[in-house]
Short mmCIF file of C-alpha atoms and ligand atoms in Angstrom, two decimals:
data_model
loop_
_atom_site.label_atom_id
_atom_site.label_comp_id
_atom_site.label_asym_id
_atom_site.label_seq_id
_atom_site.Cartn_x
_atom_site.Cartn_y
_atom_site.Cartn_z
CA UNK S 803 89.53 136.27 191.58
CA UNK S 804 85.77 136.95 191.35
CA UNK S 805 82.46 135.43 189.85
CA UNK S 806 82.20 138.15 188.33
CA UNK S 807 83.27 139.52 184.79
CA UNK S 808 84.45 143.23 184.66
CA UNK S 809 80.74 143.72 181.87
CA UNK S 810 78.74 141.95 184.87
CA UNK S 811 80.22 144.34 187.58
CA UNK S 812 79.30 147.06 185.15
CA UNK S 813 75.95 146.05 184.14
CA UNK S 814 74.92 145.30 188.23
CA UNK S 815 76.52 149.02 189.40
CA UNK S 816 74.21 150.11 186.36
CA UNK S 817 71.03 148.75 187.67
CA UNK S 818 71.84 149.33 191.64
CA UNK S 819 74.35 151.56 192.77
CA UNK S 820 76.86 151.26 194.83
CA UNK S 821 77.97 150.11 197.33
CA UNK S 822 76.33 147.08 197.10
CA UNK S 823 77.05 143.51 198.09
CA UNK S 824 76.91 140.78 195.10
CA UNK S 825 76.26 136.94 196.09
CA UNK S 826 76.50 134.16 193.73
CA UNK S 827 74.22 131.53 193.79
CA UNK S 828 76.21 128.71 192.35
CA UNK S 829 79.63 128.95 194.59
CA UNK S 830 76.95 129.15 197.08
CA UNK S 831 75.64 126.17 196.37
CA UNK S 832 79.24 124.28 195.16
CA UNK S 833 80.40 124.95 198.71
CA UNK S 834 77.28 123.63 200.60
CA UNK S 835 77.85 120.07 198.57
CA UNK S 836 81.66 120.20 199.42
CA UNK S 837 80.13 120.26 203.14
CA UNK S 838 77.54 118.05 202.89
CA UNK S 839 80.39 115.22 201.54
CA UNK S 840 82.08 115.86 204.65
CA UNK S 841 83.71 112.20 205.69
CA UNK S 842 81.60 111.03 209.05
CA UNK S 843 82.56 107.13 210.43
CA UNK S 844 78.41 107.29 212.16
CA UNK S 845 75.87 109.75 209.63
CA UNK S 846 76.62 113.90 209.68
CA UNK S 847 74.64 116.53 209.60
CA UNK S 848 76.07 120.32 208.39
CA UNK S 849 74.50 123.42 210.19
CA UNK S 850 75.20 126.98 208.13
CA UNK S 851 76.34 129.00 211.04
CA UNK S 852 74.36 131.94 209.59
CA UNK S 853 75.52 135.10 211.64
CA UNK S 854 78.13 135.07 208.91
CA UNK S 855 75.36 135.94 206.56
CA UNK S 856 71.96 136.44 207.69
CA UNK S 857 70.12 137.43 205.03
CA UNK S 858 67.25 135.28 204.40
CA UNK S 859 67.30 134.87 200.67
CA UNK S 860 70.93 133.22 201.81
CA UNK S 861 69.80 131.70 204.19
CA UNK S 862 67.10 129.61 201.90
CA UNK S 863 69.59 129.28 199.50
CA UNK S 864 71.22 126.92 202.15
CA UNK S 865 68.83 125.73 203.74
CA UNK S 866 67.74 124.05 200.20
CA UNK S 867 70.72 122.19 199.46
CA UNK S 868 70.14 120.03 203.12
CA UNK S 869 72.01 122.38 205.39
CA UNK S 870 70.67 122.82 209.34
CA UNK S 871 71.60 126.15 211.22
CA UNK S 872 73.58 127.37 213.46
CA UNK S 873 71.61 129.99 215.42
CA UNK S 874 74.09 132.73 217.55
CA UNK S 875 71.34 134.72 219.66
CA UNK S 876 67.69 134.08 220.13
CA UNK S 877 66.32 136.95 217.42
CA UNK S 878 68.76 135.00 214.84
CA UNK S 879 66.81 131.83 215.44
CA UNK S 880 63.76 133.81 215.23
CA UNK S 881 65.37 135.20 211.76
CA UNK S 882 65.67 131.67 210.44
CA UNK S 883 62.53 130.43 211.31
CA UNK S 884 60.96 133.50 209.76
CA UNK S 885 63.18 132.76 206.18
CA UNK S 886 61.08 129.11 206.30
CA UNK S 887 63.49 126.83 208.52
CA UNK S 888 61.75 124.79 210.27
CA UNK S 889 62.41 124.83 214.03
CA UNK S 890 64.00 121.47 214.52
CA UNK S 891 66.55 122.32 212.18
CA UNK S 892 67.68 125.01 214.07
CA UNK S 893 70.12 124.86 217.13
CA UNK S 894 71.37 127.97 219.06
CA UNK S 895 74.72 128.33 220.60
CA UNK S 896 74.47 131.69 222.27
CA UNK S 897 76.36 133.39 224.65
CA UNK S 898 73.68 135.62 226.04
CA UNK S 899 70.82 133.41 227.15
CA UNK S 900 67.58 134.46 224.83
CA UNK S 901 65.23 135.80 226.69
CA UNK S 902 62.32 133.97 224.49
CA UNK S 903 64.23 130.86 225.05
CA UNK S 904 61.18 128.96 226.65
CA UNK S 905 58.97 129.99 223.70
CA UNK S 906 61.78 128.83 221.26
CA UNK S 907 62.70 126.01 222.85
CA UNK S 908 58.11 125.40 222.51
CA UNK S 909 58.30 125.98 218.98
CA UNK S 910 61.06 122.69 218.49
CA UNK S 911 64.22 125.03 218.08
CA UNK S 912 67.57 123.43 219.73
CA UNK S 913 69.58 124.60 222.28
CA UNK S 914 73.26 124.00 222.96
CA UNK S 915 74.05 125.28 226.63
CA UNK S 916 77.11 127.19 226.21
CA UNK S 917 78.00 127.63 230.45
CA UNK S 918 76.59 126.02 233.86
CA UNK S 919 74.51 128.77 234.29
CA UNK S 920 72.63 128.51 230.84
CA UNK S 921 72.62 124.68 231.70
CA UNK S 922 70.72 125.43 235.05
CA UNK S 923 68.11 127.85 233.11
CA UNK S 924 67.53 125.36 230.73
CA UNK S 925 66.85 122.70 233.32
CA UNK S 926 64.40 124.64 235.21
CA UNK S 927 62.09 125.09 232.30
CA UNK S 928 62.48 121.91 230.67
CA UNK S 929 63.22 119.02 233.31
CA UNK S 930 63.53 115.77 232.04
CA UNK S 931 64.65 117.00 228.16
CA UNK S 932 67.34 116.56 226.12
CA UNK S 933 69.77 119.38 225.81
CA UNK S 934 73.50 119.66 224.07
CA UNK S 935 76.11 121.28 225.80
CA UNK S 936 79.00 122.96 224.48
CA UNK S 937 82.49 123.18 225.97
CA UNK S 938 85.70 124.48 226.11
CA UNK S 939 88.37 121.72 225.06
CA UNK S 940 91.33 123.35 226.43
CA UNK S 941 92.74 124.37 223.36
CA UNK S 942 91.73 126.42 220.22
CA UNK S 943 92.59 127.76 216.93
CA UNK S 944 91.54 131.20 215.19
CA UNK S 945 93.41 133.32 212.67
CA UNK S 946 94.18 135.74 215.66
CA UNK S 947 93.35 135.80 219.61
CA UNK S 948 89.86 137.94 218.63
CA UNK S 949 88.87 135.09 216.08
CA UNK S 950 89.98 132.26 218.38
CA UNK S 951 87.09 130.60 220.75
CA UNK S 952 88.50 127.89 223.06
CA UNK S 953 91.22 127.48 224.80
CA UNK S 954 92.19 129.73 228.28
CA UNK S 955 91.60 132.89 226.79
CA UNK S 956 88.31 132.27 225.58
CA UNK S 957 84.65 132.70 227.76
CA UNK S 958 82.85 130.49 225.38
CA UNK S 959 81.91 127.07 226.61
CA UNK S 960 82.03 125.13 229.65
CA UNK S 961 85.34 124.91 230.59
CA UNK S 962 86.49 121.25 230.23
CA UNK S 963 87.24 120.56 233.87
CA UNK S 964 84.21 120.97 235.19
CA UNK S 965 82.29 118.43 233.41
CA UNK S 966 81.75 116.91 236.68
CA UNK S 967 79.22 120.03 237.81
CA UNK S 968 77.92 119.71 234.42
CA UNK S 969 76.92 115.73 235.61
CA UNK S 970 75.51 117.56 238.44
CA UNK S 971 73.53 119.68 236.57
CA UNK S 972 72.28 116.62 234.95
CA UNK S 973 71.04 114.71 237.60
CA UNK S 974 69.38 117.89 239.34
CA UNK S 975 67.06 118.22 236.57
CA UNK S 976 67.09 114.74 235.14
CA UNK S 977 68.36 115.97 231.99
CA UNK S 978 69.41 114.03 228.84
CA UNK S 979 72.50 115.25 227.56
CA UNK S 980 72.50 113.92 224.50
CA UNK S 981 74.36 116.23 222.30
CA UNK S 982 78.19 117.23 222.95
CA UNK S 983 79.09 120.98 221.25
CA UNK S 984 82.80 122.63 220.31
CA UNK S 985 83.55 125.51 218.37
CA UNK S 986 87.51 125.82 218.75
CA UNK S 987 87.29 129.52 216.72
CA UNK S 988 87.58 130.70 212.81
CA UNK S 989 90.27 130.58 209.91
CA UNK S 990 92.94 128.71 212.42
CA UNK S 991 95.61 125.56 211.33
CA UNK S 992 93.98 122.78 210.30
CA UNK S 993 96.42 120.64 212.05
CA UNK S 994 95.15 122.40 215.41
CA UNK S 995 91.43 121.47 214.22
CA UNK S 996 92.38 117.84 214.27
CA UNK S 997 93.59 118.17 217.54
CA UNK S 998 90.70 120.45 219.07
CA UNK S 999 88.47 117.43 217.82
CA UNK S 1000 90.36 114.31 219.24
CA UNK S 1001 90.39 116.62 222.96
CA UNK S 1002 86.51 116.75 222.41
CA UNK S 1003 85.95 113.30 221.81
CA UNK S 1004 87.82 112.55 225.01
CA UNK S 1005 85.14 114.70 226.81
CA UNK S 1006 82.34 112.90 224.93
CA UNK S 1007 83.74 109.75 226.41
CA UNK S 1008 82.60 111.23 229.94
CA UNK S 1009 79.06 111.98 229.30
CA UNK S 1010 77.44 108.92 228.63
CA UNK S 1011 75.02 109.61 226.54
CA UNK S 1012 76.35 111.86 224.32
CA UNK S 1013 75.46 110.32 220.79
CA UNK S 1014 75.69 113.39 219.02
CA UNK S 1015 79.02 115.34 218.36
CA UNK S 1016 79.08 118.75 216.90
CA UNK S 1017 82.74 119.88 216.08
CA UNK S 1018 81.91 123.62 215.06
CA UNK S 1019 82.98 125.34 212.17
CA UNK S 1020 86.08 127.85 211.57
CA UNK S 1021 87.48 126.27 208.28
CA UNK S 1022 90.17 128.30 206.71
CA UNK S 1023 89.29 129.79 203.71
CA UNK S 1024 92.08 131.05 200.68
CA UNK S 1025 90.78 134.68 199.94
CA UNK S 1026 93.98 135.96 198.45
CA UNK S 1027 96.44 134.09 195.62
CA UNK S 1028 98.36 132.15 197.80
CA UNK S 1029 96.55 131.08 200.74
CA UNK S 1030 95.34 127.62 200.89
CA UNK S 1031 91.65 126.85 202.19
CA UNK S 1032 91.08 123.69 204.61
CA UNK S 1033 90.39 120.27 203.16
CA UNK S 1034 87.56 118.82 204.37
CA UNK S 1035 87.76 115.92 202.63
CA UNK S 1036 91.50 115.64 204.14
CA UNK S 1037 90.19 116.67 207.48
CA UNK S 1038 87.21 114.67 207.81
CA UNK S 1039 89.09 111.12 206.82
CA UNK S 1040 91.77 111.95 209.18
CA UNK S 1041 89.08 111.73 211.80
CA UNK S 1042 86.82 108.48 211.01
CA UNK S 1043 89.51 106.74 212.58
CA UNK S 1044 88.90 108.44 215.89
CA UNK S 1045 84.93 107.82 216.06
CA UNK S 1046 85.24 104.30 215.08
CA UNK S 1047 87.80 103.90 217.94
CA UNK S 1048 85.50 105.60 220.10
CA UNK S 1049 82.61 103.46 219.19
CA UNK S 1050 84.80 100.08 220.31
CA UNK S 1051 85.42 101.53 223.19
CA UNK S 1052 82.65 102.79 224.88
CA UNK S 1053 79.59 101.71 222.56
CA UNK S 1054 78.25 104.49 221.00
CA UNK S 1055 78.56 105.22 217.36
CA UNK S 1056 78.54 108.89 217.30
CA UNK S 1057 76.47 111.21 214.89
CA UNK S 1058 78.82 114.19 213.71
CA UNK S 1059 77.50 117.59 212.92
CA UNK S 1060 80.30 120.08 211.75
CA UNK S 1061 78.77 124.11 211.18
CA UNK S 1062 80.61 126.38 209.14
CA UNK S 1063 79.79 130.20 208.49
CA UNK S 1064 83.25 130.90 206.28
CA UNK S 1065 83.89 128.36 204.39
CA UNK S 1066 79.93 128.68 203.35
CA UNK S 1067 79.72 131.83 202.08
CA UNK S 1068 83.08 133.84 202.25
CA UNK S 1069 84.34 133.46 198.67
CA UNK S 1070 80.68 133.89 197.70
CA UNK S 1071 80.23 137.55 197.74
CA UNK S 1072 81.70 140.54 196.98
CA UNK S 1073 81.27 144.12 197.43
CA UNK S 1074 81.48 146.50 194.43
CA UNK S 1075 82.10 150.59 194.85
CA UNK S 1076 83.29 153.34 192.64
CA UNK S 1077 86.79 155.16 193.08
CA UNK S 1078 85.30 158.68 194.15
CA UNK S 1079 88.87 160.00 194.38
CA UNK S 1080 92.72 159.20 193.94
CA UNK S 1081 94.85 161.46 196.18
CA UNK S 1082 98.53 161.23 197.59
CA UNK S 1083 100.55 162.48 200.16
CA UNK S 1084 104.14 163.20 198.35
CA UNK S 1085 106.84 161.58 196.97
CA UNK S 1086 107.48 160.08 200.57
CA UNK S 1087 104.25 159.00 200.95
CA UNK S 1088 101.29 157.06 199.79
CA UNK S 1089 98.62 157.06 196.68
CA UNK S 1090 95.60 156.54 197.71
CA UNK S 1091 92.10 155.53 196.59
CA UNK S 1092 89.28 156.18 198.01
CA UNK S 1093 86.18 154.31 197.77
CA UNK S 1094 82.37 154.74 198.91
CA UNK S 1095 82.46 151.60 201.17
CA UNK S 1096 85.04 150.93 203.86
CA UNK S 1097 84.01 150.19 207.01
CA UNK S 1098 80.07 150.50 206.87
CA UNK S 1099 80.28 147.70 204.37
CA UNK S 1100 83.45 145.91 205.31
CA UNK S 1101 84.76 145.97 208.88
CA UNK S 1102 87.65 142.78 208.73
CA UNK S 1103 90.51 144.50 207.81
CA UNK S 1104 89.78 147.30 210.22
CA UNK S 1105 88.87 144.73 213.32
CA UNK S 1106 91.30 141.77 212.48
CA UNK S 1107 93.53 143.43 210.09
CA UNK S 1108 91.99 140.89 207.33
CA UNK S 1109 92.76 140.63 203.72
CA UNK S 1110 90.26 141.06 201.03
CA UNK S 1111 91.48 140.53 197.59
CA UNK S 1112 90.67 143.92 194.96
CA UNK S 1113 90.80 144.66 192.05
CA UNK S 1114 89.92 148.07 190.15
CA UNK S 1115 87.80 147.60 186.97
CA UNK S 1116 87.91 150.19 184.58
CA UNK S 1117 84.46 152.44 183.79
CA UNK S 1118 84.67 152.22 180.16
CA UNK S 1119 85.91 148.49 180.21
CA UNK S 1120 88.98 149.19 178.06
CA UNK S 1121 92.11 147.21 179.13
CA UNK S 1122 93.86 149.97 180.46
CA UNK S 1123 97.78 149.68 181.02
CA UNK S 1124 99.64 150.97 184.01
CA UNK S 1125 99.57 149.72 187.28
CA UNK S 1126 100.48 151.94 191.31
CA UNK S 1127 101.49 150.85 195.20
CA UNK S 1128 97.94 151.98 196.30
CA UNK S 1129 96.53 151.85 199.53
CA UNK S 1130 92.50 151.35 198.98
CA UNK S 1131 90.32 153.70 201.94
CA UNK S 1132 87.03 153.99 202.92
CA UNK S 1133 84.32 157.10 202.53
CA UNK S 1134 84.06 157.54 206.74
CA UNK S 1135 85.79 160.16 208.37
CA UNK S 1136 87.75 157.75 210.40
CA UNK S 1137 91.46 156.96 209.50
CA UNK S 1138 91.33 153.12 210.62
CA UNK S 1139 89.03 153.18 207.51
CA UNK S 1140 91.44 151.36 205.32
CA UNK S 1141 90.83 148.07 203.06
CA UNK S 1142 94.72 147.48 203.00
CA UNK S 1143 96.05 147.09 206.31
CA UNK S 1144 98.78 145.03 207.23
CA UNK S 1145 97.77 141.25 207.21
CA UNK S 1146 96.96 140.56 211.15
CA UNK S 1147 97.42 143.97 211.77
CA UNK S 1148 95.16 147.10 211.65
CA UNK S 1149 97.53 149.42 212.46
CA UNK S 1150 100.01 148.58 209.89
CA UNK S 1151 99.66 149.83 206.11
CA UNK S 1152 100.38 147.38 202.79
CA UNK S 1153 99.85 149.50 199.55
CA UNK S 1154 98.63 146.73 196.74
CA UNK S 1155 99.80 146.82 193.06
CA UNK S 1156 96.42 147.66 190.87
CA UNK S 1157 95.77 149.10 187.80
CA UNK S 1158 96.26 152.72 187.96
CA UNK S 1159 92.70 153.91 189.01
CA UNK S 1160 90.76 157.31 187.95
CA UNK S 1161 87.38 158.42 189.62
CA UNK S 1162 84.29 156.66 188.14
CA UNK S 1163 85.88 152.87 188.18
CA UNK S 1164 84.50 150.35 190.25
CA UNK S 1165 86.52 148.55 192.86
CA UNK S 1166 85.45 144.72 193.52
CA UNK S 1167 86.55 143.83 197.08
CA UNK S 1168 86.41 139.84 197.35
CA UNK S 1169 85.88 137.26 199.88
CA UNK S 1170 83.00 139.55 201.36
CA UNK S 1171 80.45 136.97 201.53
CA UNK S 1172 81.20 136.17 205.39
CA UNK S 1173 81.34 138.67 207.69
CA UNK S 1174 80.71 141.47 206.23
CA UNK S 1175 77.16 142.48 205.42
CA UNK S 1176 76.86 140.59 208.74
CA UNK S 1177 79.58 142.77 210.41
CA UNK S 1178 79.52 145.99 209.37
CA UNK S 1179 80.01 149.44 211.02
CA UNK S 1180 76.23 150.26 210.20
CA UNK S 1181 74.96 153.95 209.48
CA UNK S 1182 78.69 155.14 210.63
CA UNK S 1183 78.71 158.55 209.46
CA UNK S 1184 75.33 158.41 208.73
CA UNK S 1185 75.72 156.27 205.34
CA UNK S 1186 72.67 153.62 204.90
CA UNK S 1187 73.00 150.27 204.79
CA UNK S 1188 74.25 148.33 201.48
CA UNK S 1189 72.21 146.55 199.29
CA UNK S 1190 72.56 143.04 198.61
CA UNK S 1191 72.20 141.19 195.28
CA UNK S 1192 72.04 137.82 194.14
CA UNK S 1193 73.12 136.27 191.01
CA UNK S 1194 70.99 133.29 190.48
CA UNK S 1195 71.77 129.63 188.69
CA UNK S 1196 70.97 131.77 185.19
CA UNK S 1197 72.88 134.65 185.54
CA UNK S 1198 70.19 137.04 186.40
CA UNK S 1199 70.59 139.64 189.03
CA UNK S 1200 67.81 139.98 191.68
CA UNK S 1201 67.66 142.45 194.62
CA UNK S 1202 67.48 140.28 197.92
CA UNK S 1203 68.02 143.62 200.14
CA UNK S 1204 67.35 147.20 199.45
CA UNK S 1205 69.26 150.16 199.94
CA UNK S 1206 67.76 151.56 203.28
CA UNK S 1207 66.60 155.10 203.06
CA UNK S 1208 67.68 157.64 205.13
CA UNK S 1209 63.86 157.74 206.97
CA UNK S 1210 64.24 154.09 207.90
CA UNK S 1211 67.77 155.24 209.85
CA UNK S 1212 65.89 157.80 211.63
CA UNK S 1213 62.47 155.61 212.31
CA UNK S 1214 63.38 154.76 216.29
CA UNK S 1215 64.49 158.75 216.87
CA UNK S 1216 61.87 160.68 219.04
CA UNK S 1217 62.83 164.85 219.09
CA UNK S 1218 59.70 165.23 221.54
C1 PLP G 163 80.76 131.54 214.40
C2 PLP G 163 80.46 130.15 214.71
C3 PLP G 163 80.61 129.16 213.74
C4 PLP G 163 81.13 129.42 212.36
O1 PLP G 163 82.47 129.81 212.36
P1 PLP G 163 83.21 130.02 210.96
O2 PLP G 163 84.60 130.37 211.34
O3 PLP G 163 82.52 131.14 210.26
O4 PLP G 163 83.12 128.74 210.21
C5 PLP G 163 80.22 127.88 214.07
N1 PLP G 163 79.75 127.58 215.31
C6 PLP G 163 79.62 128.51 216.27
C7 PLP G 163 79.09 128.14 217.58
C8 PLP G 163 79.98 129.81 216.01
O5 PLP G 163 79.86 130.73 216.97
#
């Protein structure tokens, strides 16, 4: 299930506590190639949409196999420019306008205006430039209505009637709108991707000189025994017949970006914690084991009811026989603080068959390498942030983030 053998999970909790995130290096890397050999009829280029994991040693991890980024705010551009990206590899697609965006936009960062009114900003500080914009195709595709971002439902993206004020725009300020932007939402049908995609390229036929087509990210990824990940490869041919089509009808060849976050990094980390207790509540109720993460490292299941694949591995590293119906909690005093909800729903409990647990074994959550650092209930209950560690090409284990003290969680507090 995980990169990691039961002596490595043992050997890293040895040398830096838990909880702590792990990150491989090589499935890093193995993904970022699978990406990169994306099928494109025109040229590609992949963007690492990295508010799934911002940390920078990531982040350059990434960057060096060829990736681009996908910036989400402003201070995450600033983030990636500060890891060693260099500006023109960086475009933001933001729903809250940055309020540096002039200086950004200075420095050779990319923007991709995500409504009118970020359209009309952009215009009156850069006349005459090229811009992308990014819209809404009508239709979209997430694992659940919170992951989905297109379609009725969903505020991101110009919605994809108006592209006539969106011409407007671009004769007010004699702008170039080179660039054409959707991001139909995370984990959804593949089969809905494909059709998100087509309904884009039918609104790239209407702004003429759109050479550029970024189609988002949001490919499924398999966490658990059982699911199936996309297939690029299967998705991206299914495609090339649509762009060359495209190009013999209107004359432009177009240049496809694609930006995952997920299928980047998701299978690429875990978290590892210790059982600090095993309790139940009677013969008509549950077992349960209780862990020191949960929601401050780990916030998924608790948001989107999401399932993380674990698995208990025993202190002493004996095989150890036996196995329990266990539902797996977190440390905060907070009873939606559970790492075994139902699937696509919070509320709901699903106990999971593990080896029969005792206080002092580690638990390895998987599939935490998207999401989670990145999305975590941070300093609930007053518990500091994770670390985060690495395993390089080698095998070695380096510290890319410390454990944060309890003075740094107090720095910003004034008593007087
Ligand atoms: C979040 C996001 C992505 C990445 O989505 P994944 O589901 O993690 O692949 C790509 N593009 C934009 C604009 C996003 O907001």
């Amino acid at each position: 299930m995980s990169f990691l053998s039961g002596d490595q999970a043992r050997a890293i909790r040895a040398e830096f506590g838990t909880p702590v995130y792990v990150y491989d290096q090589r499935t890093l890397e193995a993904s970022a190639r699978e990406v990169l050999a994306f099928p494109s009829a025109f040229g590609l280029t992949a963007r690492y949409a990295m508010k799934a994991l911002p940390t920078a040693a990531i982040i350059r991890v990434l960057y060096e196999t060829g990736l681009h980024i996908d910036a989400s705010s402003g201070f995450e551009a600033e983030r990636a420019l500060r890891a060693g990206v260099a500006p023109d590899r960086i475009q933001i697609t933001a729903q809250e306008l940055p309020k540096d965006l002039k200086d950004l936009v200075e420095r050779g960062v990319l923007f991709n205006a995500c409504s009118l009114r970020q359209l009309e900003a952009y215009g009156q500080l850069f006349p005459g430039r090229e811009v992308s914009v990014r819209i809404n195709p009508g239709l979209g595709a997430g694992h659940n209505n919170r992951t989905n971002t297109s379609g009725p439902s969903s505020s991101f993206g110009i919605w994809h009637e108006k592209l006539d004020q969106v011409l407007a725009l671009q004769r007010e300020f004699d702008l170039r709108l080179t660039r054409m932007h959707a991001h139909i939402g995370s984990g959804g049908d593949p089969e809905v991707w494909k059709k998100c995609a087509r309904l884009t390229l039918e609104a790239a036929a209407r702004l003429p000189d759109v050479t550029r087509l970024n189609l988002g990210g949001g490919f499924k990824v398999a966490r658990l025994p059982g699911e199936a990940s996309a297939n690029l490869r299967e998705i991206g041919e299914a495609l090339l017949p649509d762009f060359e089509a495209f190009a013999a009808q209107h004359g432009r060849e177009l240049h496809l970006e694609i930006e995952p976050g997920t299928y980047l990094v998701a299978n690429a980390g875990v978290v590892l914690a210790d059982v600090i207790d095993v309790v139940d509540s009677g013969a008509e109720g549950y077992a349960f084991i209780k862990t020191d993460t949960g929601m401050t490292e780990i916030l998924r299941p608790t948001l989107y009811g999401a399932q993380h694949p674990i698995e208990v591995v025993p202190a002493d590293g004996d095989e150890r026989h036996g196995e329990g119906d266990y539902l797996v909690v977190g440390h905060c005093c907070e009873s939606g603080d559970s790492l075994t909800p139902q699937p696509g729903d919070p509320e709901g409990l699903r106990p999971r068959r593990l080896c029969q647990p005792e206080p002092g074994d580690i638990v390895v959550i998987g599939g935490a390498g998207a999401y989670c650092s990145a999305l975590a209930g941070k300093n609930y209950n007053s518990f500091p942030e994770a670390p985060e560690v690495l395993v390089r090409r080698d095998g070695t284990a380096v510290l890319i983030r410390q454990r944060q003290s309890l003075d740094q969680m107090l720095i910003n507090e004034r008593t007087s």
